[in-house]
Coordinates of C-alpha atoms and ligand atoms in Angstrom, one line a residue:
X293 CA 0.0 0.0 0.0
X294 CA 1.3 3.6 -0.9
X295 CA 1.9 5.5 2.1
X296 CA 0.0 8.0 3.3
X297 CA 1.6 11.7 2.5
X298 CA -0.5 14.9 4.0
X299 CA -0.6 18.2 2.1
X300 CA 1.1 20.3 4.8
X301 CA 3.3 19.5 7.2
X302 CA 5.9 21.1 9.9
X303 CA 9.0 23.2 8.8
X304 CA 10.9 25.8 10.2
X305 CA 11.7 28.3 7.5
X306 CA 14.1 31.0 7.1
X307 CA 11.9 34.0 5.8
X308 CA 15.2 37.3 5.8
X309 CA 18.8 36.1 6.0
X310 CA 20.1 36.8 9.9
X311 CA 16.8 34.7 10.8
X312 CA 15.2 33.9 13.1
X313 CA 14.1 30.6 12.1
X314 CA 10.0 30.3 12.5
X315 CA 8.4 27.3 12.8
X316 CA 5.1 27.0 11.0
X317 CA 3.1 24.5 8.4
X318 CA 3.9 24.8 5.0
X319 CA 2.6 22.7 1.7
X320 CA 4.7 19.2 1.2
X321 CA 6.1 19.3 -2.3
X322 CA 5.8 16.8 -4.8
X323 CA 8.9 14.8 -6.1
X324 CA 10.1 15.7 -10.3
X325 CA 10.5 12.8 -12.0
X326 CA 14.3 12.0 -11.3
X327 CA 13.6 12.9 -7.6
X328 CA 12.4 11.2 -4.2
X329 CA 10.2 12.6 -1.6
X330 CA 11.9 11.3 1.6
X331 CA 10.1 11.3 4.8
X332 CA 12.4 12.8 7.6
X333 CA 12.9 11.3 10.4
X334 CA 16.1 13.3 11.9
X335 CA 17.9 16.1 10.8
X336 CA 21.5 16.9 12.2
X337 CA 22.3 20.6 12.5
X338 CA 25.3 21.6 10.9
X339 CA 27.2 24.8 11.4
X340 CA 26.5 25.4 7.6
X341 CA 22.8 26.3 8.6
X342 CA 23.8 28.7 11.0
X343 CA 26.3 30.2 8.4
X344 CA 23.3 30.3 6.1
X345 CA 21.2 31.5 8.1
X346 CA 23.4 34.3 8.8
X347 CA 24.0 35.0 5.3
X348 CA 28.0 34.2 6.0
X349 CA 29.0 33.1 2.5
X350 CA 29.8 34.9 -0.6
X351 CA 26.7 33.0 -2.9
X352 CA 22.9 33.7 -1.7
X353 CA 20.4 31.3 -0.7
X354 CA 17.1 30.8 -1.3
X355 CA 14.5 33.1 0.7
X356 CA 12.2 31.4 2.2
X357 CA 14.3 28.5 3.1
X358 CA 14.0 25.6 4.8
X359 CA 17.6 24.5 6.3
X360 CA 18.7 21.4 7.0
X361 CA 21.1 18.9 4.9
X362 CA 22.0 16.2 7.4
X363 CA 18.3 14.3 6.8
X364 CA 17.6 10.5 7.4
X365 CA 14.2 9.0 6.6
X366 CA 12.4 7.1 4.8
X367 CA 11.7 7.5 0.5
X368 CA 7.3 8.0 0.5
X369 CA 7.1 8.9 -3.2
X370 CA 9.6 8.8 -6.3
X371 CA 8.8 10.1 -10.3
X372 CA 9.1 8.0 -12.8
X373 CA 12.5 8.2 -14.2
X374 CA 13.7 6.8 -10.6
X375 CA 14.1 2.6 -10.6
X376 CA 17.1 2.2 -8.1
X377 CA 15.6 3.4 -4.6
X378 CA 12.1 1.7 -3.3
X379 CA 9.2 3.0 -1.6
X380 CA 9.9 2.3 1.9
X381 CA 14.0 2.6 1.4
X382 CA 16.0 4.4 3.9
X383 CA 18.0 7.1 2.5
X384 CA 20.1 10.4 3.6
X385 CA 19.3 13.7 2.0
X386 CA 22.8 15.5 2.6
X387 CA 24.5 18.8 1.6
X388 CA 24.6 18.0 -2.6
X389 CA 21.0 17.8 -3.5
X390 CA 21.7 17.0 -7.3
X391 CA 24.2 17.5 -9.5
X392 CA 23.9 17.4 -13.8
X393 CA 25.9 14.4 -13.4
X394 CA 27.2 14.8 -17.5
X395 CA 29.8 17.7 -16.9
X396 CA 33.8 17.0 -16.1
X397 CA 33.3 17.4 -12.7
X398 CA 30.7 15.2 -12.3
X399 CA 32.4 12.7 -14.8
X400 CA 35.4 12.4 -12.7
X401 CA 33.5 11.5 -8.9
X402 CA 33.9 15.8 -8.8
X403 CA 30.0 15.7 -8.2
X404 CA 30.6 18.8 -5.6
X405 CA 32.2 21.2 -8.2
X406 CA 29.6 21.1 -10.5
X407 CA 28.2 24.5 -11.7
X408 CA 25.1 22.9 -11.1
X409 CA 25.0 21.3 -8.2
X410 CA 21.6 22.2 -5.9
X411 CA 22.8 22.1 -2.1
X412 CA 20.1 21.1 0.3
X413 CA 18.9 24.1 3.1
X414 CA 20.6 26.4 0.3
X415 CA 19.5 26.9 -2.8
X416 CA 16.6 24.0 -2.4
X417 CA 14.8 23.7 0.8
X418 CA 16.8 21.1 3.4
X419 CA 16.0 18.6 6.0
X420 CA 14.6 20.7 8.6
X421 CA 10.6 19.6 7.2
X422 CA 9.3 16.2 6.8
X423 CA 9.1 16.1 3.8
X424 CA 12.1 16.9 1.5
X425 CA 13.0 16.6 -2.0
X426 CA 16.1 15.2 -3.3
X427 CA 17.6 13.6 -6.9
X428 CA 17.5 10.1 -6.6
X429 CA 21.2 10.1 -7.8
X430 CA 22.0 11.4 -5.1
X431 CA 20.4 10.3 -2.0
X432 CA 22.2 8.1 0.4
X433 CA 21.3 4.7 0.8
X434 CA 21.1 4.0 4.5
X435 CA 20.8 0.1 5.6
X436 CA 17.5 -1.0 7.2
X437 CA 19.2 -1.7 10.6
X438 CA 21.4 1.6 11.2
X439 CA 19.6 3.9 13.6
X440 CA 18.1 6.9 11.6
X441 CA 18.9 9.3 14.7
X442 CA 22.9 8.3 15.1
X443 CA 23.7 8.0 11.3
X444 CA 22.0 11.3 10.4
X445 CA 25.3 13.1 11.4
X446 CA 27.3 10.8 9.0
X447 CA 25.6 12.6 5.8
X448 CA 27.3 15.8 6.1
X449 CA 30.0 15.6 8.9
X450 CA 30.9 12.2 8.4
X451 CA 31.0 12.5 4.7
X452 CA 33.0 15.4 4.7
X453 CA 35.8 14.8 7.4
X454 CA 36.2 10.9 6.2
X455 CA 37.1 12.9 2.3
X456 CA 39.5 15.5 4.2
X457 CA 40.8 12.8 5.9
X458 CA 41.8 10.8 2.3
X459 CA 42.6 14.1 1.0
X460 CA 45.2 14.5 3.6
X461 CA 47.2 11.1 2.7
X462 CA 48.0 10.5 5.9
X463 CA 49.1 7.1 6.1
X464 CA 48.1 4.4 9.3
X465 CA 50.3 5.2 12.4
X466 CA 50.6 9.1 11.2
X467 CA 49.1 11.9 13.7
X468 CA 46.8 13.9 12.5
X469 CA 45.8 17.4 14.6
X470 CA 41.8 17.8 14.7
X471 CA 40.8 21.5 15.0
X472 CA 37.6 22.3 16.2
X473 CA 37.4 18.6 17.4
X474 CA 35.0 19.2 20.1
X475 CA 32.4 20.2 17.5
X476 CA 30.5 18.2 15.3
X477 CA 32.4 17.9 12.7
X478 CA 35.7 17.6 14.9
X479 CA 34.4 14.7 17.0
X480 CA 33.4 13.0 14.1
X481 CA 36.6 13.6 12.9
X482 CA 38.3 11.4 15.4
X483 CA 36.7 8.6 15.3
X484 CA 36.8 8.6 11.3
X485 CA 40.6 9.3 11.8
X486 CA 40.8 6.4 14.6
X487 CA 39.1 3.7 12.4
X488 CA 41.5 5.0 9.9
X489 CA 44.7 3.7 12.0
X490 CA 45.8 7.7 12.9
X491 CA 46.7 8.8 16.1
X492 CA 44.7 12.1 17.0
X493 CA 45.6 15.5 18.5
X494 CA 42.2 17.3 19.5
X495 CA 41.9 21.1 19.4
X496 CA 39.0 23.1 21.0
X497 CA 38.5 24.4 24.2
X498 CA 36.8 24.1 27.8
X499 CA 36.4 20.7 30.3
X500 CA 33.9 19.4 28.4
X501 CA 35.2 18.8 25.0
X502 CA 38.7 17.9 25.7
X503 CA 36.9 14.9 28.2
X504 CA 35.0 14.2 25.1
X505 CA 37.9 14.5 22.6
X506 CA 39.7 12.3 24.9
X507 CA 37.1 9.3 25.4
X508 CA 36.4 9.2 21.8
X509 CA 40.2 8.1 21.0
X510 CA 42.0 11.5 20.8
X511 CA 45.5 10.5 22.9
X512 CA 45.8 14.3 23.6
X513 CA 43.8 17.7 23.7
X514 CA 45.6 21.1 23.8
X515 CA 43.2 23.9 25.1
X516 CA 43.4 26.7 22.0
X517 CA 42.0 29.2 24.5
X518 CA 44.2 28.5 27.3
X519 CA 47.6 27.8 25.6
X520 CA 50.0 31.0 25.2
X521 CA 51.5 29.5 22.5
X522 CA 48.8 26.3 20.1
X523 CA 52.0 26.3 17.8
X524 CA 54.5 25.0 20.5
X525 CA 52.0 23.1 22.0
X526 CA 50.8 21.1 19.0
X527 CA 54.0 20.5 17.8
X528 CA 55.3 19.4 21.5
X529 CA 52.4 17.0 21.6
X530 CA 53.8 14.7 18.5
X531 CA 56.6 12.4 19.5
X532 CA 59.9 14.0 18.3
X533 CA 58.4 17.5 18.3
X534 CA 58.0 18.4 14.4
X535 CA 54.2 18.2 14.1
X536 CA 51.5 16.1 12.6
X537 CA 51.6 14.9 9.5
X538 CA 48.3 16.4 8.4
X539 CA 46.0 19.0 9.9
X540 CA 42.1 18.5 9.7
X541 CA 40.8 22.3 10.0
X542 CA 37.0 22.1 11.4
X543 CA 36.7 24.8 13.2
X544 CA 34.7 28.3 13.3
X545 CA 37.6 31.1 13.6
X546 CA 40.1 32.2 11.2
X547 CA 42.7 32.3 13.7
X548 CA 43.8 28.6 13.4
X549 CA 43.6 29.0 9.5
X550 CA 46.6 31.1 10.2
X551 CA 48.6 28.8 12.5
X552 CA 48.4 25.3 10.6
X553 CA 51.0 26.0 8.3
X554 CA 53.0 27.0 10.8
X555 CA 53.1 23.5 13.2
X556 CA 52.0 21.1 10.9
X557 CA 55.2 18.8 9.9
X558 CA 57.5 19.5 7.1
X559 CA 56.4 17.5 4.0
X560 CA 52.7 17.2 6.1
X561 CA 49.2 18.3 4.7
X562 CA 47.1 21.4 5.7
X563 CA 43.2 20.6 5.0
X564 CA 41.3 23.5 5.1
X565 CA 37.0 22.3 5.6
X566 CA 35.7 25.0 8.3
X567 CA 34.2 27.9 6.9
X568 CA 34.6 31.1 9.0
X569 CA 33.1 34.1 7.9
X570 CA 35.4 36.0 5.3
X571 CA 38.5 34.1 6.3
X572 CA 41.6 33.9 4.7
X573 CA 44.4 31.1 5.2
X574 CA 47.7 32.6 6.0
X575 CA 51.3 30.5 5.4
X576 CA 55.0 31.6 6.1
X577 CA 56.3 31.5 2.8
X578 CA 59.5 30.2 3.6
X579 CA 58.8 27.5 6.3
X580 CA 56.5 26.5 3.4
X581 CA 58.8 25.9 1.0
X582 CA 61.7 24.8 2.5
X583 CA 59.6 22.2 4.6
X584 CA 57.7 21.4 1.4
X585 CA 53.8 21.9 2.6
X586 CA 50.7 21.3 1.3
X587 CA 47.6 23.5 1.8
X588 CA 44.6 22.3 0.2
X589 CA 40.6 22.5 0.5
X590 CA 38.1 19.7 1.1
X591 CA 34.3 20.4 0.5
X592 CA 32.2 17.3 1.3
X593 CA 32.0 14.3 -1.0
X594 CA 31.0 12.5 -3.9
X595 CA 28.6 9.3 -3.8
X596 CA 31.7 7.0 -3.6
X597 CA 32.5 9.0 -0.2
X598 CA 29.2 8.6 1.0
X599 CA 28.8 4.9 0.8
X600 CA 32.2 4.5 2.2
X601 CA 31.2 6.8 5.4
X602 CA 28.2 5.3 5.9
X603 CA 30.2 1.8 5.4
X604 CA 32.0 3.2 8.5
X605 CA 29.0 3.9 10.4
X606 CA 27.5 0.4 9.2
X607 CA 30.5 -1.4 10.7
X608 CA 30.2 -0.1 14.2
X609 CA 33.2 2.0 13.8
X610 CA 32.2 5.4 14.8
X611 CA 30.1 6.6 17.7
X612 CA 30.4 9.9 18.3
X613 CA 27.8 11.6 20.8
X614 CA 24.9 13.4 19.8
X615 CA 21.5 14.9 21.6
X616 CA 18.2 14.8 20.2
X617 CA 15.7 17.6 20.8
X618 CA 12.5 18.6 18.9
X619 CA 12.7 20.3 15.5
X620 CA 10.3 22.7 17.3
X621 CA 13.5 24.2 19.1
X622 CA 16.3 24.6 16.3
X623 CA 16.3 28.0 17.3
X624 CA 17.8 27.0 20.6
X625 CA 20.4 24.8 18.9
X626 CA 21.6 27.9 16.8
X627 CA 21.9 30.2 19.7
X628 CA 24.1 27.1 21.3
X629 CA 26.5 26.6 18.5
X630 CA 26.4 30.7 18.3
X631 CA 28.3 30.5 22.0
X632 CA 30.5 27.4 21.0
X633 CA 28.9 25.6 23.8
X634 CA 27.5 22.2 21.7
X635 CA 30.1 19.1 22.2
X636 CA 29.0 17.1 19.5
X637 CA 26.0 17.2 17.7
X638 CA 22.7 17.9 17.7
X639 CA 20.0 16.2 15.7
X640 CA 16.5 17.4 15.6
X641 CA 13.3 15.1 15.2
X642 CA 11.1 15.9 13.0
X643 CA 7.7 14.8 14.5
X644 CA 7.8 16.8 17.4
Ligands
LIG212 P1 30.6 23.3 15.4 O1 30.1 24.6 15.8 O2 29.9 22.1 15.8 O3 32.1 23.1 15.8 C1 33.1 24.1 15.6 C2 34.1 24.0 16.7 O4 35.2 24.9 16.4 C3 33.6 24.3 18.1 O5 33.7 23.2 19.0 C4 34.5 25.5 18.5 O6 34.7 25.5 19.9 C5 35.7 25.2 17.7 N1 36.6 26.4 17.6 C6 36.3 27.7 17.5 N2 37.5 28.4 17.5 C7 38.5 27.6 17.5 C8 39.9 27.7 17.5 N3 40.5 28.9 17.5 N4 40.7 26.6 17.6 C9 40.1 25.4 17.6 N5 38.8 25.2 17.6 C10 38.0 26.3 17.6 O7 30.6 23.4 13.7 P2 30.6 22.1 12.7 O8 29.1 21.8 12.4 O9 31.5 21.1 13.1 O10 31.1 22.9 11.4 C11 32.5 23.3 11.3 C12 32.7 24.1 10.1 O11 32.8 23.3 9.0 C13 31.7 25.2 9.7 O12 32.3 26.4 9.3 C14 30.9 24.5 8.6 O13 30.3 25.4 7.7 C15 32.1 23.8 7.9 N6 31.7 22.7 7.0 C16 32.4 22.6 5.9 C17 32.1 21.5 5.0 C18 32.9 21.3 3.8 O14 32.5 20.5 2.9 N7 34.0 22.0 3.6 C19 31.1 20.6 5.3 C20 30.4 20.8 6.5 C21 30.7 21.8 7.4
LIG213 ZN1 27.1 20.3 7.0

């Protein structure tokens, strides 16, 4: 029997950029013909919404908007073009809604740098309704016995630091430095890193996240806000005092953006996925060069990426903590991750 899908439904929509969010009943779209209407069930919140939201980025989004691209649910409705995902499937709607799927990019497992790509709770409404649209392409196939609530996070944190991760070539036994790791991408990060035979330097601040940092496998936390120098310190925490081999950049504020270059280990890897408000990198030229760095940029996945990271997930291989709480109050999770005080995640339910 078809399932049942109702005309309106619960959102909360982004009417001005700088928000707030409102929370209010708005129609339930119906899928295209290469698309899926999925039925979510959770929705992680990512600091990309709030960046959207605030209007952060250089490219505009959508107004109205519903947020949101960290979905898990179940596929209600699909057009007629779609053959490979069921009624009744479980699947992911994550940041990359669609992409043309003919150009280079796309061609070469690029998916994310296509000019057309549509990104979820950005320029097409997101996960935080539930019911959302995606291309059937694209949607994440999620296993029929992985918790919908835990592996929500995967689809955009656990995609996107498993790819820096690869991007990074560090090798099994290599450190790696985690910044922002108390976050949700950054506690993510570790375990990813963990599962990936890397020994993990965390990098946040406060009690709370370097306990976490610590119980989820990082074998030491330096404290960026009370530290008089992160550079010494990271590099003292490695071995024979040169620095990790690669750096993982999650976090929020430029200033890290303009240290990594400086302590990560000659011939080591500088991956740059946080997103701070007009930012810019900075690197000492000649430290650079002469200790032959690389500084490079990592912007989620493609669909090999997400089946890998969810193949993670699958295999018991990554718990990282998260806290459920009604969709109702996203607000209150944005004013949170505003103060830096979430370790973790959060991920909202839909129904309530
Ligand atoms: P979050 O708010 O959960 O975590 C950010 C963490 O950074 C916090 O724990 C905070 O304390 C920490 N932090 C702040 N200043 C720091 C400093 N100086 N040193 C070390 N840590 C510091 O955010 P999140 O959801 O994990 O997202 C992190 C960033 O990644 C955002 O900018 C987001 O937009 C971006 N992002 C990028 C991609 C991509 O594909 N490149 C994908 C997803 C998210
Ligand atoms: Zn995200």
């Amino acid at each position: 029997m078809a399932p049942h899908i109702p005309e309106k439904q619960w959102a909360q929509v982004i009417e001005k950029t700088g928000g707030p969010v409102e929370y209010k009943q708005i129609p339930v779209q119906k899928p295209g013909p290469d698309e899926v209407l999925v039925n979510i069930k959770y929705s992680g919140v990512c600091h990309t919404d709030l960046h959207a939201v605030n209007g952060d980025w250089p490219i505009p989004t959508k107004l109205p908007l519903v947020g949101g691209h960290e979905g898990a649910g179940v596929v209600v409705a699909r057009g007629e073009l779609v053959k490979d995902v069921e009624i009744g499937d479980h699947a992911g709607v994550k940041w990359l809604n669609g992409s043309c799927l003919s150009c280079d990019f796309c061609q070469t497992g690029d998916e994310p740098l296509c000019g057309k790509a549509l990104l979820s709770g950005y320029t097409v409404d997101g996960t935080f309704q539930e019911y959302c649209i995606a291309k059937a392409a694209h949607v994440a196939r999620i296993p029929k016995d992985v918790p919908l609530d835990a592996v929500a996070p995967i689809l955009c944190a656990g995609i996107t630091v498993y790819k820096g991760l690869k991007e990074s070539g560090a090798r099994p036994g290599q450190t790696v430095a985690v910044v922002g790791a108390g976050g949700g991408l950054g506690s993510i990060a570790i375990q990813y890193a963990k599962a990936m035979g890397l020994q993990v330097i965390g990098i946040d601040t406060g009690d709370e996240k370097a306990q976490m940092c610590k119980k989820l496998g990082a074998y030491t936390f330096v404290d960026f806000a009370k530290s008089s120098n992160v550079v010494k310190d990271v590099q003292g925490a490695t071995e024979d005092g040169l620095g990790p081999h690669a750096v993982i950049l999650v976090a929020v504020n430029e200033k890290p953006f303009q240290q990594a270059a400086e302590y990560v280990r000659p011939r080591g890897t500088v991956i740059a996925i946080g997103l701070p408000a007009g930012a810019y990198l900075r690197a000492p030229v000649f430290e650079t060069v002469l200790g032959v760095k690389t500084i490079k940029g990592s912007y989620v996945g493609n669909r090999k990426d997400t089946s890998e990271a969810l193949d993670f997930y699958r295999r018991g291989l990554i718990n990282a903590p998260f806290k459920t709480i009604g969709m109702s109050e996203l607000q209150k999770v944005y004013d949170m991750m505003h103060e830096g005080k979430i370790a973790g995640r959060y991920v909202v339910d839909t129904s309530k």
